[in-house]
PDB file of C-alpha atoms and ligand atoms in Angstrom:
ATOM      1  CA  UNK A 477     119.407  -2.373 215.385  1.00  0.00           C
ATOM      2  CA  UNK A 478     120.786  -5.702 215.523  1.00  0.00           C
ATOM      3  CA  UNK A 479     119.163  -8.028 217.945  1.00  0.00           C
ATOM      4  CA  UNK A 480     121.865  -9.538 220.306  1.00  0.00           C
ATOM      5  CA  UNK A 481     122.209 -13.313 220.167  1.00  0.00           C
ATOM      6  CA  UNK A 482     123.473 -14.747 223.325  1.00  0.00           C
ATOM      7  CA  UNK A 483     126.422 -17.247 223.603  1.00  0.00           C
ATOM      8  CA  UNK A 484     125.987 -20.317 225.707  1.00  0.00           C
ATOM      9  CA  UNK A 485     127.758 -18.764 228.649  1.00  0.00           C
ATOM     10  CA  UNK A 486     125.361 -15.691 228.489  1.00  0.00           C
ATOM     11  CA  UNK A 487     122.400 -17.804 228.453  1.00  0.00           C
ATOM     12  CA  UNK A 488     123.583 -19.577 231.517  1.00  0.00           C
ATOM     13  CA  UNK A 489     124.059 -16.239 233.225  1.00  0.00           C
ATOM     14  CA  UNK A 490     120.384 -15.101 232.092  1.00  0.00           C
ATOM     15  CA  UNK A 491     119.214 -18.471 233.665  1.00  0.00           C
ATOM     16  CA  UNK A 492     120.774 -17.441 236.956  1.00  0.00           C
ATOM     17  CA  UNK A 493     119.488 -13.915 237.287  1.00  0.00           C
ATOM     18  CA  UNK A 494     116.021 -14.960 235.804  1.00  0.00           C
ATOM     19  CA  UNK A 495     115.710 -17.707 238.313  1.00  0.00           C
ATOM     20  CA  UNK A 496     116.604 -15.341 241.218  1.00  0.00           C
ATOM     21  CA  UNK A 497     114.153 -12.798 240.092  1.00  0.00           C
ATOM     22  CA  UNK A 498     111.393 -15.454 240.056  1.00  0.00           C
ATOM     23  CA  UNK A 499     112.328 -16.731 243.594  1.00  0.00           C
ATOM     24  CA  UNK A 500     111.751 -13.216 244.927  1.00  0.00           C
ATOM     25  CA  UNK A 501     108.000 -13.618 243.869  1.00  0.00           C
ATOM     26  CA  UNK A 502     107.764 -16.697 245.804  1.00  0.00           C
ATOM     27  CA  UNK A 503     109.515 -14.933 248.767  1.00  0.00           C
ATOM     28  CA  UNK A 504     107.305 -12.082 248.803  1.00  0.00           C
ATOM     29  CA  UNK A 505     103.905 -13.776 248.163  1.00  0.00           C
ATOM     30  CA  UNK A 506     103.139 -14.384 251.886  1.00  0.00           C
ATOM     31  CA  UNK A 507     104.077 -10.995 252.924  1.00  0.00           C
ATOM     32  CA  UNK A 508     101.157  -9.662 250.325  1.00  0.00           C
ATOM     33  CA  UNK A 509      98.264  -9.124 252.790  1.00  0.00           C
ATOM     34  CA  UNK A 510      95.969  -6.755 254.139  1.00  0.00           C
ATOM     35  CA  UNK A 511      97.797  -3.921 256.254  1.00  0.00           C
ATOM     36  CA  UNK A 512     101.038  -4.324 254.429  1.00  0.00           C
ATOM     37  CA  UNK A 513     102.314  -1.196 252.914  1.00  0.00           C
ATOM     38  CA  UNK A 514     104.071  -1.130 249.557  1.00  0.00           C
ATOM     39  CA  UNK A 515     107.126   0.288 251.243  1.00  0.00           C
ATOM     40  CA  UNK A 516     107.251  -2.891 253.314  1.00  0.00           C
ATOM     41  CA  UNK A 517     107.134  -5.123 250.282  1.00  0.00           C
ATOM     42  CA  UNK A 518     109.871  -3.098 248.665  1.00  0.00           C
ATOM     43  CA  UNK A 519     112.128  -3.301 251.694  1.00  0.00           C
ATOM     44  CA  UNK A 520     111.802  -6.847 252.228  1.00  0.00           C
ATOM     45  CA  UNK A 521     112.380  -7.520 248.449  1.00  0.00           C
ATOM     46  CA  UNK A 522     115.500  -5.136 248.432  1.00  0.00           C
ATOM     47  CA  UNK A 523     116.911  -7.052 251.325  1.00  0.00           C
ATOM     48  CA  UNK A 524     116.241 -10.561 249.862  1.00  0.00           C
ATOM     49  CA  UNK A 525     117.803  -9.457 246.382  1.00  0.00           C
ATOM     50  CA  UNK A 526     120.986  -8.206 248.278  1.00  0.00           C
ATOM     51  CA  UNK A 527     121.165 -11.017 250.621  1.00  0.00           C
ATOM     52  CA  UNK A 528     121.410 -13.349 247.276  1.00  0.00           C
ATOM     53  CA  UNK A 529     124.176 -11.320 245.941  1.00  0.00           C
ATOM     54  CA  UNK A 530     122.110  -9.353 243.469  1.00  0.00           C
ATOM     55  CA  UNK A 531     121.150  -5.761 242.670  1.00  0.00           C
ATOM     56  CA  UNK A 532     117.662  -4.644 242.215  1.00  0.00           C
ATOM     57  CA  UNK A 533     117.511  -3.069 238.930  1.00  0.00           C
ATOM     58  CA  UNK A 534     114.734  -0.523 239.271  1.00  0.00           C
ATOM     59  CA  UNK A 535     116.541   1.350 242.065  1.00  0.00           C
ATOM     60  CA  UNK A 536     117.811   4.597 240.476  1.00  0.00           C
ATOM     61  CA  UNK A 537     117.025   3.337 237.222  1.00  0.00           C
ATOM     62  CA  UNK A 538     116.467   6.723 235.245  1.00  0.00           C
ATOM     63  CA  UNK A 539     115.724   8.312 238.634  1.00  0.00           C
ATOM     64  CA  UNK A 540     113.394   5.400 239.851  1.00  0.00           C
ATOM     65  CA  UNK A 541     113.435   5.803 243.650  1.00  0.00           C
ATOM     66  CA  UNK A 542     112.561   2.198 244.951  1.00  0.00           C
ATOM     67  CA  UNK A 543     113.614  -1.380 244.203  1.00  0.00           C
ATOM     68  CA  UNK A 544     110.534  -3.015 242.848  1.00  0.00           C
ATOM     69  CA  UNK A 545     107.394  -1.895 241.287  1.00  0.00           C
ATOM     70  CA  UNK A 546     104.323  -2.264 243.154  1.00  0.00           C
ATOM     71  CA  UNK A 547     101.007  -1.531 240.751  1.00  0.00           C
ATOM     72  CA  UNK A 548      97.599  -1.657 242.731  1.00  0.00           C
ATOM     73  CA  UNK A 549      94.345  -1.740 241.183  1.00  0.00           C
ATOM     74  CA  UNK A 550      94.001   0.942 238.521  1.00  0.00           C
ATOM     75  CA  UNK A 551      97.735   1.213 238.392  1.00  0.00           C
ATOM     76  CA  UNK A 552      99.050  -0.201 234.984  1.00  0.00           C
ATOM     77  CA  UNK A 553     102.681  -0.209 235.640  1.00  0.00           C
ATOM     78  CA  UNK A 554     105.803   1.388 237.414  1.00  0.00           C
ATOM     79  CA  UNK A 555     103.787   2.068 240.611  1.00  0.00           C
ATOM     80  CA  UNK A 556     106.269   3.484 243.315  1.00  0.00           C
ATOM     81  CA  UNK A 557     106.216   1.587 246.604  1.00  0.00           C
ATOM     82  CA  UNK A 558     105.140   4.065 249.419  1.00  0.00           C
ATOM     83  CA  UNK A 559     102.882   4.515 252.310  1.00  0.00           C
ATOM     84  CA  UNK A 560      99.940   2.726 250.564  1.00  0.00           C
ATOM     85  CA  UNK A 561      98.481   0.085 252.743  1.00  0.00           C
ATOM     86  CA  UNK A 562      97.086  -2.841 251.071  1.00  0.00           C
ATOM     87  CA  UNK A 563      93.506  -3.698 251.880  1.00  0.00           C
ATOM     88  CA  UNK A 564      91.090  -6.761 251.279  1.00  0.00           C
ATOM     89  CA  UNK A 565      89.865  -6.695 247.622  1.00  0.00           C
ATOM     90  CA  UNK A 566      93.034  -5.190 246.089  1.00  0.00           C
ATOM     91  CA  UNK A 567      94.999  -6.511 243.305  1.00  0.00           C
ATOM     92  CA  UNK A 568      98.645  -5.729 242.999  1.00  0.00           C
ATOM     93  CA  UNK A 569     101.393  -6.445 240.408  1.00  0.00           C
ATOM     94  CA  UNK A 570     104.933  -6.874 241.736  1.00  0.00           C
ATOM     95  CA  UNK A 571     107.647  -6.426 239.163  1.00  0.00           C
ATOM     96  CA  UNK A 572     111.149  -7.796 239.943  1.00  0.00           C
ATOM     97  CA  UNK A 573     114.285  -7.056 238.058  1.00  0.00           C
ATOM     98  CA  UNK A 574     117.560  -8.234 239.270  1.00  0.00           C
ATOM     99  CA  UNK A 575     121.068  -8.051 238.107  1.00  0.00           C
ATOM    100  CA  UNK A 576     123.304 -10.790 238.521  1.00  0.00           C
ATOM    101  CA  UNK A 577     126.703 -10.771 237.241  1.00  0.00           C
ATOM    102  CA  UNK A 578     125.894  -7.916 235.068  1.00  0.00           C
ATOM    103  CA  UNK A 579     122.691  -9.643 233.605  1.00  0.00           C
ATOM    104  CA  UNK A 580     119.161  -8.575 233.919  1.00  0.00           C
ATOM    105  CA  UNK A 581     116.251 -10.908 234.674  1.00  0.00           C
ATOM    106  CA  UNK A 582     112.686  -9.361 234.654  1.00  0.00           C
ATOM    107  CA  UNK A 583     109.472 -10.952 235.760  1.00  0.00           C
ATOM    108  CA  UNK A 584     106.107  -9.881 237.346  1.00  0.00           C
ATOM    109  CA  UNK A 585     103.197 -11.712 238.876  1.00  0.00           C
ATOM    110  CA  UNK A 586      99.573 -10.580 240.207  1.00  0.00           C
ATOM    111  CA  UNK A 587      98.499 -11.074 243.761  1.00  0.00           C
ATOM    112  CA  UNK A 588      95.149 -10.822 245.508  1.00  0.00           C
ATOM    113  CA  UNK A 589      94.757  -9.308 248.781  1.00  0.00           C
ATOM    114  CA  UNK A 590      91.920 -11.453 250.618  1.00  0.00           C
ATOM    115  CA  UNK A 591      88.899 -11.967 248.450  1.00  0.00           C
ATOM    116  CA  UNK A 592      88.796  -9.960 245.347  1.00  0.00           C
ATOM    117  CA  UNK A 593      85.759  -9.441 243.119  1.00  0.00           C
ATOM    118  CA  UNK A 594      84.839 -11.867 240.200  1.00  0.00           C
ATOM    119  CA  UNK A 595      85.746  -9.350 237.530  1.00  0.00           C
ATOM    120  CA  UNK A 596      89.180  -8.840 239.069  1.00  0.00           C
ATOM    121  CA  UNK A 597      89.862 -12.553 239.217  1.00  0.00           C
ATOM    122  CA  UNK A 598      88.883 -13.174 235.614  1.00  0.00           C
ATOM    123  CA  UNK A 599      91.023  -9.938 234.666  1.00  0.00           C
ATOM    124  CA  UNK A 600      94.000 -11.781 236.202  1.00  0.00           C
ATOM    125  CA  UNK A 601      93.199 -14.856 234.563  1.00  0.00           C
ATOM    126  CA  UNK A 602      92.662 -13.412 231.144  1.00  0.00           C
ATOM    127  CA  UNK A 603      96.235 -11.516 231.755  1.00  0.00           C
ATOM    128  CA  UNK A 604      98.059 -14.730 232.339  1.00  0.00           C
ATOM    129  CA  UNK A 605      96.497 -16.474 229.437  1.00  0.00           C
ATOM    130  CA  UNK A 606      97.313 -13.553 227.120  1.00  0.00           C
ATOM    131  CA  UNK A 607     100.805 -13.763 228.207  1.00  0.00           C
ATOM    132  CA  UNK A 608     101.158 -17.565 227.609  1.00  0.00           C
ATOM    133  CA  UNK A 609      99.353 -17.089 224.231  1.00  0.00           C
ATOM    134  CA  UNK A 610     102.316 -14.853 223.368  1.00  0.00           C
ATOM    135  CA  UNK A 611     104.794 -16.938 224.726  1.00  0.00           C
ATOM    136  CA  UNK A 612     103.718 -19.937 222.777  1.00  0.00           C
ATOM    137  CA  UNK A 613     104.325 -17.946 219.678  1.00  0.00           C
ATOM    138  CA  UNK A 614     108.107 -17.765 220.295  1.00  0.00           C
ATOM    139  CA  UNK A 615     110.294 -19.867 217.821  1.00  0.00           C
ATOM    140  CA  UNK A 616     112.922 -19.394 215.379  1.00  0.00           C
ATOM    141  CA  UNK A 617     111.454 -17.894 212.146  1.00  0.00           C
ATOM    142  CA  UNK A 618     108.133 -16.662 214.027  1.00  0.00           C
ATOM    143  CA  UNK A 619     107.773 -12.742 214.212  1.00  0.00           C
ATOM    144  CA  UNK A 620     107.524 -10.035 216.725  1.00  0.00           C
ATOM    145  CA  UNK A 621     104.138  -9.142 215.297  1.00  0.00           C
ATOM    146  CA  UNK A 622     102.699 -12.764 216.132  1.00  0.00           C
ATOM    147  CA  UNK A 623     102.962 -12.247 219.536  1.00  0.00           C
ATOM    148  CA  UNK A 624     100.977  -8.837 219.771  1.00  0.00           C
ATOM    149  CA  UNK A 625      98.476 -10.252 217.541  1.00  0.00           C
ATOM    150  CA  UNK A 626      97.435 -13.228 219.433  1.00  0.00           C
ATOM    151  CA  UNK A 627      97.402 -11.356 222.657  1.00  0.00           C
ATOM    152  CA  UNK A 628      95.148  -8.604 220.951  1.00  0.00           C
ATOM    153  CA  UNK A 629      92.864 -11.075 219.284  1.00  0.00           C
ATOM    154  CA  UNK A 630      92.217 -12.882 222.473  1.00  0.00           C
ATOM    155  CA  UNK A 631      91.970 -10.110 225.190  1.00  0.00           C
ATOM    156  CA  UNK A 632      90.438  -7.496 223.200  1.00  0.00           C
ATOM    157  CA  UNK A 633      88.920  -9.166 219.934  1.00  0.00           C
ATOM    158  CA  UNK A 634      87.392 -12.091 221.557  1.00  0.00           C
ATOM    159  CA  UNK A 635      86.809 -10.675 225.312  1.00  0.00           C
ATOM    160  CA  UNK A 636      86.782  -6.842 224.681  1.00  0.00           C
ATOM    161  CA  UNK A 637      89.267  -5.917 227.284  1.00  0.00           C
ATOM    162  CA  UNK A 638      91.770  -2.989 226.897  1.00  0.00           C
ATOM    163  CA  UNK A 639      95.323  -4.028 225.548  1.00  0.00           C
ATOM    164  CA  UNK A 640      97.779  -1.443 226.687  1.00  0.00           C
ATOM    165  CA  UNK A 641      99.987  -0.301 223.666  1.00  0.00           C
ATOM    166  CA  UNK A 642     102.018   2.348 225.444  1.00  0.00           C
ATOM    167  CA  UNK A 643     104.316  -0.049 227.260  1.00  0.00           C
ATOM    168  CA  UNK A 644     106.049  -2.932 225.639  1.00  0.00           C
ATOM    169  CA  UNK A 645     107.999  -6.106 226.354  1.00  0.00           C
ATOM    170  CA  UNK A 646     111.708  -5.686 225.468  1.00  0.00           C
ATOM    171  CA  UNK A 647     115.094  -7.230 224.653  1.00  0.00           C
ATOM    172  CA  UNK A 648     116.953  -7.928 227.843  1.00  0.00           C
ATOM    173  CA  UNK A 649     120.516  -8.900 228.792  1.00  0.00           C
ATOM    174  CA  UNK A 650     123.441  -6.784 230.038  1.00  0.00           C
ATOM    175  CA  UNK A 651     121.008  -3.928 229.618  1.00  0.00           C
ATOM    176  CA  UNK A 652     117.395  -3.558 231.115  1.00  0.00           C
ATOM    177  CA  UNK A 653     115.735  -2.423 228.015  1.00  0.00           C
ATOM    178  CA  UNK A 654     117.264  -3.486 224.660  1.00  0.00           C
ATOM    179  CA  UNK A 655     115.865  -4.086 221.064  1.00  0.00           C
ATOM    180  CA  UNK A 656     113.504  -5.191 220.113  1.00  0.00           C
ATOM    181  CA  UNK A 657     110.338  -3.761 221.388  1.00  0.00           C
ATOM    182  CA  UNK A 658     107.753  -6.467 221.811  1.00  0.00           C
ATOM    183  CA  UNK A 659     104.266  -4.831 221.512  1.00  0.00           C
ATOM    184  CA  UNK A 660     101.085  -6.559 222.911  1.00  0.00           C
ATOM    185  CA  UNK A 661      99.067  -5.545 220.004  1.00  0.00           C
ATOM    186  CA  UNK A 662      99.818  -6.038 216.334  1.00  0.00           C
ATOM    187  CA  UNK A 663      99.768  -8.057 213.251  1.00  0.00           C
ATOM    188  CA  UNK A 664     100.871 -11.526 212.269  1.00  0.00           C
ATOM    189  CA  UNK A 665     103.656 -12.083 210.028  1.00  0.00           C
ATOM    190  CA  UNK A 666     105.102  -8.664 210.735  1.00  0.00           C
ATOM    191  CA  UNK A 667     108.079  -7.040 212.468  1.00  0.00           C
ATOM    192  CA  UNK A 668     111.618  -8.648 213.393  1.00  0.00           C
ATOM    193  CA  UNK A 669     112.151 -12.717 212.887  1.00  0.00           C
ATOM    194  CA  UNK A 670     113.113 -14.402 216.152  1.00  0.00           C
ATOM    195  CA  UNK A 671     116.344 -16.328 216.191  1.00  0.00           C
ATOM    196  CA  UNK A 672     117.792 -18.810 218.590  1.00  0.00           C
ATOM    197  CA  UNK A 673     119.573 -17.122 221.355  1.00  0.00           C
ATOM    198  CA  UNK A 674     117.491 -13.928 221.687  1.00  0.00           C
ATOM    199  CA  UNK A 675     116.155 -12.971 225.002  1.00  0.00           C
ATOM    200  CA  UNK A 676     113.273 -10.864 225.663  1.00  0.00           C
ATOM    201  CA  UNK A 677     110.452 -10.108 227.783  1.00  0.00           C
ATOM    202  CA  UNK A 678     106.622 -10.515 227.275  1.00  0.00           C
ATOM    203  CA  UNK A 679     104.631  -8.516 229.738  1.00  0.00           C
ATOM    204  CA  UNK A 680     101.168  -7.731 228.639  1.00  0.00           C
ATOM    205  CA  UNK A 681      99.054  -4.946 230.728  1.00  0.00           C
ATOM    206  CA  UNK A 682      95.255  -5.795 230.390  1.00  0.00           C
ATOM    207  CA  UNK A 683      92.656  -3.343 231.440  1.00  0.00           C
ATOM    208  CA  UNK A 684      88.983  -3.895 232.288  1.00  0.00           C
ATOM    209  CA  UNK A 685      87.915  -0.705 230.519  1.00  0.00           C
ATOM    210  CA  UNK A 686      89.887   1.668 228.071  1.00  0.00           C
ATOM    211  CA  UNK A 687      93.449   0.789 226.838  1.00  0.00           C
ATOM    212  CA  UNK A 688      94.528   4.347 227.427  1.00  0.00           C
ATOM    213  CA  UNK A 689      96.990   5.152 230.290  1.00  0.00           C
ATOM    214  CA  UNK A 690      97.784   8.450 232.199  1.00  0.00           C
ATOM    215  CA  UNK A 691     101.020   8.984 233.784  1.00  0.00           C
ATOM    216  CA  UNK A 692     100.891  10.848 237.165  1.00  0.00           C
ATOM    217  CA  UNK A 693     102.790  13.851 238.104  1.00  0.00           C
ATOM    218  CA  UNK A 694     105.642  11.590 239.815  1.00  0.00           C
ATOM    219  CA  UNK A 695     106.671  10.900 236.393  1.00  0.00           C
ATOM    220  CA  UNK A 696     106.289   7.049 236.604  1.00  0.00           C
ATOM    221  CA  UNK A 697     102.926   5.933 238.036  1.00  0.00           C
ATOM    222  CA  UNK A 698     100.737   4.998 234.884  1.00  0.00           C
ATOM    223  CA  UNK A 699      97.159   4.605 235.669  1.00  0.00           C
ATOM    224  CA  UNK A 700      93.975   3.790 233.626  1.00  0.00           C
ATOM    225  CA  UNK A 701      92.494   6.775 231.962  1.00  0.00           C
ATOM    226  CA  UNK A 702      88.982   5.539 233.209  1.00  0.00           C
ATOM    227  CA  UNK A 703      90.482   4.274 236.538  1.00  0.00           C
ATOM    228  CA  UNK A 704      89.141   0.697 236.059  1.00  0.00           C
ATOM    229  CA  UNK A 705      91.299  -2.111 236.993  1.00  0.00           C
ATOM    230  CA  UNK A 706      94.337  -3.284 235.288  1.00  0.00           C
ATOM    231  CA  UNK A 707      96.557  -6.462 235.312  1.00  0.00           C
ATOM    232  CA  UNK A 708     100.119  -7.394 234.138  1.00  0.00           C
ATOM    233  CA  UNK A 709     102.129 -10.591 234.278  1.00  0.00           C
ATOM    234  CA  UNK A 710     105.616 -10.902 232.849  1.00  0.00           C
ATOM    235  CA  UNK A 711     108.113 -13.612 231.982  1.00  0.00           C
ATOM    236  CA  UNK A 712     111.653 -13.376 230.367  1.00  0.00           C
ATOM    237  CA  UNK A 713     112.017 -15.634 227.530  1.00  0.00           C
ATOM    238  CA  UNK A 714     114.843 -17.256 225.447  1.00  0.00           C
ATOM    239  CA  UNK A 715     114.223 -18.210 221.982  1.00  0.00           C
ATOM    240  CA  UNK A 716     115.441 -21.768 221.532  1.00  0.00           C
ATOM    241  CA  UNK A 717     115.896 -24.069 218.342  1.00  0.00           C
ATOM    242  CA  UNK A 718     112.872 -25.942 219.589  1.00  0.00           C
ATOM    243  CA  UNK A 719     110.747 -22.700 220.465  1.00  0.00           C
ATOM    244  CA  UNK A 720     111.036 -21.086 223.795  1.00  0.00           C
ATOM    245  CA  UNK A 721     112.413 -21.489 227.170  1.00  0.00           C
ATOM    246  CA  UNK A 722     110.690 -19.327 230.183  1.00  0.00           C
ATOM    247  CA  UNK A 723     113.881 -18.213 232.077  1.00  0.00           C
ATOM    248  CA  UNK A 724     111.745 -16.877 234.845  1.00  0.00           C
ATOM    249  CA  UNK A 725     109.636 -19.935 235.355  1.00  0.00           C
ATOM    250  CA  UNK A 726     109.096 -21.030 238.923  1.00  0.00           C
ATOM    251  CA  UNK A 727     107.182 -24.255 240.294  1.00  0.00           C
ATOM    252  CA  UNK A 728     104.335 -22.074 241.639  1.00  0.00           C
ATOM    253  CA  UNK A 729     103.717 -19.963 238.624  1.00  0.00           C
ATOM    254  CA  UNK A 730     100.388 -20.200 236.762  1.00  0.00           C
ATOM    255  CA  UNK A 731     100.882 -22.094 233.467  1.00  0.00           C
ATOM    256  CA  UNK A 732      98.265 -23.307 230.929  1.00  0.00           C
ATOM    257  CA  UNK A 733      96.784 -26.659 231.480  1.00  0.00           C
ATOM    258  CA  UNK A 734      97.788 -27.963 228.068  1.00  0.00           C
ATOM    259  CA  UNK A 735     101.048 -26.737 226.748  1.00  0.00           C
ATOM    260  CA  UNK A 736     100.598 -28.601 223.405  1.00  0.00           C
ATOM    261  CA  UNK A 737      97.208 -27.501 222.628  1.00  0.00           C
TER     262      UNK A 737
HETATM  263  N1  MF3 B 653     110.450  -4.069 235.215  1.00  0.00           N
HETATM  264  C1  MF3 B 653     109.746  -2.990 234.346  1.00  0.00           C
HETATM  265  C2  MF3 B 653     109.482  -3.664 233.050  1.00  0.00           C
HETATM  266  O1  MF3 B 653     109.050  -4.684 233.040  1.00  0.00           O
HETATM  267  C3  MF3 B 653     110.588  -1.744 234.295  1.00  0.00           C
HETATM  268  C4  MF3 B 653     110.598  -0.989 235.524  1.00  0.00           C
HETATM  269  S1  MF3 B 653     111.459   0.375 235.187  1.00  0.00           S
HETATM  270  C5  MF3 B 653     111.380   1.295 237.056  1.00  0.00           C
HETATM  271  O2  MF3 B 653     110.054  -3.442 231.951  1.00  0.00           O
HETATM  272  F1  MF3 B 653     112.252   2.049 236.753  1.00  0.00           F
HETATM  273  F2  MF3 B 653     110.289   1.622 237.078  1.00  0.00           F
HETATM  274  F3  MF3 B 653     111.779   0.339 237.528  1.00  0.00           F
HETATM  275 CO1   CO B 654     110.040  -5.852 231.477  1.00  0.00          CO
HETATM  276 CO1   CO B 655     109.441  -5.912 234.815  1.00  0.00          CO
END
């Protein structure tokens, strides 16, 4: 269970694939609107990724039948694109994983279809802040449990949202999912220690109600057990000597107002 340390060349390849994955989110954003099917979003992303010389990692991954994940409203993660037509008030997570030159880059974002409820807006805001609280824990010597602890203390402890513990962030590189697991709940000063050169994702799933999830009979789609809304955002992170680098950052992405606070 040794956590891989990337060489400078590998880190450059991670930057390339992660930047491309992030660019897919900017590309697809204007297409996320009422009347669009999730199949259309999948097809557009699939073509964009191929046009940029990359491979969409989800396609045929353990039998997953599409090139992206689209998780709408009560879907927690791993939603399969299909005939579902987006309507005003929906919230949707689009999760993109690309393979460029053998290296995986993984990132996801929330989109609102037209006007959404205040509680949906708030859930998305809390999810992004949770992810960033986790990101800001990342530095050499800090530990895996520090990430889950800050996310759980904020989203569940302070605000009462459900923090999903059934799906985790993960190491990433020449494989989609590698060691270490990055839970979004946990205790400080526990778990493996970070070292410069490690790459992994942070991708909290935050629920309006219960943290419990149910997987549908398609074997993939995870929904909240109470059918209340769920949100998720994801970045791929590099541990640097100074702390962290968000490899999937893009100009348009949400970020906290004051990174130093
Ligand atoms: N991109 C997801 C993650 O963040 C994994 C999707 S697996 C798939 O780990 F098969 F559903 F695509
Ligand atoms: Co991931
Ligand atoms: Co992902």
